[in-house]
Amino acid sequence: MSITNTPTSNDACLSIVHSLMCHRQGGESESFSKRAIESLVKKLKEKKDELDSLITAITTNGAHPSKCVTIQRTLDGRLQVAGRKGFPHVIYARLWRWPDLHKNELKHVKYCQFAFDLKCDSVCVNPYHYERVVSPGIDLSGLTITNPTPGPSLIVKDEYEYEGPSSLPNIEGGHSIQTIQHPPSSRAGPSEPFSSPPLLPASDANTSASTSAFPGIAVGSTPDYWCSIAYFEMDVQVGETFKVPSTCPLVTVDGYVDPSGGDRFCLGQLSNVHRTEAIERARLHIGKGVQLECKGEGDLWVRCLSDHAVFVQSYYLDREAGRAPGDAVHKIYPSAYIKVFDLRQCHRQMQQQAATAQAAAAAQAAAVAGNIPGPGSVGGIAPAISLSAAAGIGVDDLRRLCILRMSFVKGWGPDYPRQSIKETPCWIEIHLHRALQLLDEVLHTMPIADPQPLD
């Protein structure tokens, strides 16, 4: 350690980690922070100039210019630390600069050569190579950030009341499912995450559907329906599955009693002999419901028309918020208009997971036969994922990528008394047909067996 107590890249990892720990902002636990810093310092030990840049940036609070501090980009772009996954530049920006940071609020400085958004093989995690830009639609004027009170008790809010966002989402908040809030946007702009893009005219929608954006995977000659919607009360499906014709890129799901058909699915006219009073009360608040819009070849946008929020399970929004798939519930407020599904991203995830499962199954079979493969032979599986877990990815897991679930009025997760969407009074499940068609193609090219236990 130098005389000034500021370490250099020549010092022991322990000394460097201890010094960098002194500058953390307190948004994460000490154990997680230490694991994250140790992991980074070890990765940089062979790149002394970058390690020195990191030390300079952190210990001077960015007062002195510093170079890019890079780590290898992973397959899905996220870094795993202490069993949790998140975008690396977000993890370290939260650690040393903004503990309440949301992923959509980061913008790299112009001189950063390996910024996360540049999609290079290496990713810069220097917190001082990024600036914080407040997400559109989130009013910070009266915002107070408070840490949750420890303990098992939960404050359950009146879900029938409209509430503005009480805090920014915590993108690395452990393993429990978290509610992430999406208020209506007050400004429009094509590049803003929560803004409304221009509506696609029907003629353009029909034209774009005739050609595929996926080489070698043609759109079917008759894709008669672009999605199917099933309605549930608690864990019971009520009524028949509603199919939306491809000629109706916009469909409304509401609580009224008009006959369903074409571009409208009315839940009010569905009967259920087992319906409870609580379910009946919740159904009264569905009102105008939601509008689902299919854009391009299969992206999905949701507009909340109801006077009450809807709650969505969306892998796309999970990724945008820096969460692991299925790790969050997204609360979409009245008047909000937001993208909840991206077909290209879904297709990439299918391919990655199918390839991972296929490679892991082969490696597992080799291990059972006594042929232990080398560490680099499992096709990009993170070291924290066991062979058996990766080989256990089945067709049902891939099908979940093509399905969205949405509850009306009532949410679920640790912020509410219901832990599963199947405990909510009224919800829908949306099957996206173009995504399911792409999945069939992926499974034809990379067939995976249903998970089998080892003998």
Short mmCIF file of N, CA and C in Angstrom, two decimals, residues 356 358-381 385-388 391:
data_model
loop_
_atom_site.label_atom_id
_atom_site.label_comp_id
_atom_site.label_asym_id
_atom_site.label_seq_id
_atom_site.Cartn_x
_atom_site.Cartn_y
_atom_site.Cartn_z
N THR A 356 -27.83 -24.22 -25.08
CA THR A 356 -27.27 -24.52 -23.76
C THR A 356 -27.76 -25.87 -23.25
N GLN A 358 -28.92 -28.38 -25.01
CA GLN A 358 -28.40 -29.45 -25.87
C GLN A 358 -26.96 -29.78 -25.51
N ALA A 359 -26.14 -28.72 -25.33
CA ALA A 359 -24.74 -28.94 -24.99
C ALA A 359 -24.59 -29.53 -23.60
N ALA A 360 -25.42 -29.06 -22.66
CA ALA A 360 -25.33 -29.57 -21.29
C ALA A 360 -25.76 -31.03 -21.21
N ALA A 361 -26.80 -31.38 -21.98
CA ALA A 361 -27.26 -32.77 -21.98
C ALA A 361 -26.17 -33.69 -22.52
N ALA A 362 -25.47 -33.22 -23.57
CA ALA A 362 -24.38 -34.03 -24.14
C ALA A 362 -23.23 -34.17 -23.15
N ALA A 363 -22.90 -33.05 -22.46
CA ALA A 363 -21.82 -33.09 -21.48
C ALA A 363 -22.19 -33.98 -20.29
N GLN A 364 -23.48 -33.91 -19.90
CA GLN A 364 -23.94 -34.74 -18.78
C GLN A 364 -23.87 -36.22 -19.15
N ALA A 365 -24.29 -36.54 -20.38
CA ALA A 365 -24.23 -37.92 -20.83
C ALA A 365 -22.79 -38.42 -20.85
N ALA A 366 -21.88 -37.54 -21.29
CA ALA A 366 -20.46 -37.92 -21.32
C ALA A 366 -19.93 -38.15 -19.91
N ALA A 367 -20.40 -37.30 -18.97
CA ALA A 367 -19.94 -37.45 -17.59
C ALA A 367 -20.42 -38.76 -16.99
N VAL A 368 -21.69 -39.13 -17.30
CA VAL A 368 -22.24 -40.39 -16.80
C VAL A 368 -21.44 -41.57 -17.36
N ALA A 369 -21.00 -41.42 -18.63
CA ALA A 369 -20.25 -42.49 -19.28
C ALA A 369 -18.79 -42.52 -18.83
N GLY A 370 -18.43 -41.57 -17.97
CA GLY A 370 -17.05 -41.53 -17.48
C GLY A 370 -16.14 -40.65 -18.28
N ASN A 371 -16.69 -39.98 -19.30
CA ASN A 371 -15.93 -39.07 -20.14
C ASN A 371 -16.13 -37.65 -19.63
N ILE A 372 -15.36 -37.17 -18.70
CA ILE A 372 -15.57 -35.84 -18.13
C ILE A 372 -15.07 -34.80 -19.11
N PRO A 373 -15.94 -33.93 -19.63
CA PRO A 373 -15.51 -32.92 -20.60
C PRO A 373 -14.73 -31.80 -19.92
N GLY A 374 -14.01 -31.05 -20.75
CA GLY A 374 -13.25 -29.92 -20.24
C GLY A 374 -14.16 -28.79 -19.82
N PRO A 375 -13.62 -27.77 -19.10
CA PRO A 375 -14.46 -26.70 -18.56
C PRO A 375 -15.08 -25.82 -19.63
N GLY A 376 -14.49 -25.80 -20.82
CA GLY A 376 -15.02 -24.90 -21.85
C GLY A 376 -15.93 -25.59 -22.84
N SER A 377 -16.39 -26.80 -22.52
CA SER A 377 -17.11 -27.58 -23.53
C SER A 377 -18.62 -27.52 -23.40
N VAL A 378 -19.15 -26.68 -22.52
CA VAL A 378 -20.60 -26.66 -22.31
C VAL A 378 -21.23 -25.41 -22.91
N GLY A 379 -20.63 -24.89 -23.95
CA GLY A 379 -21.28 -23.87 -24.75
C GLY A 379 -21.79 -22.65 -24.02
N GLY A 380 -20.94 -22.02 -23.20
CA GLY A 380 -21.31 -20.75 -22.61
C GLY A 380 -22.14 -20.83 -21.36
N ILE A 381 -22.21 -22.00 -20.69
CA ILE A 381 -22.95 -22.09 -19.44
C ILE A 381 -22.14 -21.43 -18.34
N ILE A 385 -24.02 -22.40 -12.92
CA ILE A 385 -25.13 -23.25 -13.33
C ILE A 385 -24.63 -24.68 -13.46
N SER A 386 -25.23 -25.60 -12.73
CA SER A 386 -24.79 -26.98 -12.79
C SER A 386 -25.22 -27.60 -14.10
N LEU A 387 -24.51 -28.68 -14.49
CA LEU A 387 -24.87 -29.39 -15.71
C LEU A 387 -26.30 -29.91 -15.64
N SER A 388 -26.68 -30.44 -14.48
CA SER A 388 -28.01 -31.01 -14.36
C SER A 388 -29.09 -29.95 -14.52
N ALA A 391 -29.12 -28.96 -18.26
CA ALA A 391 -29.70 -30.05 -19.04
C ALA A 391 -31.18 -30.20 -18.75
#
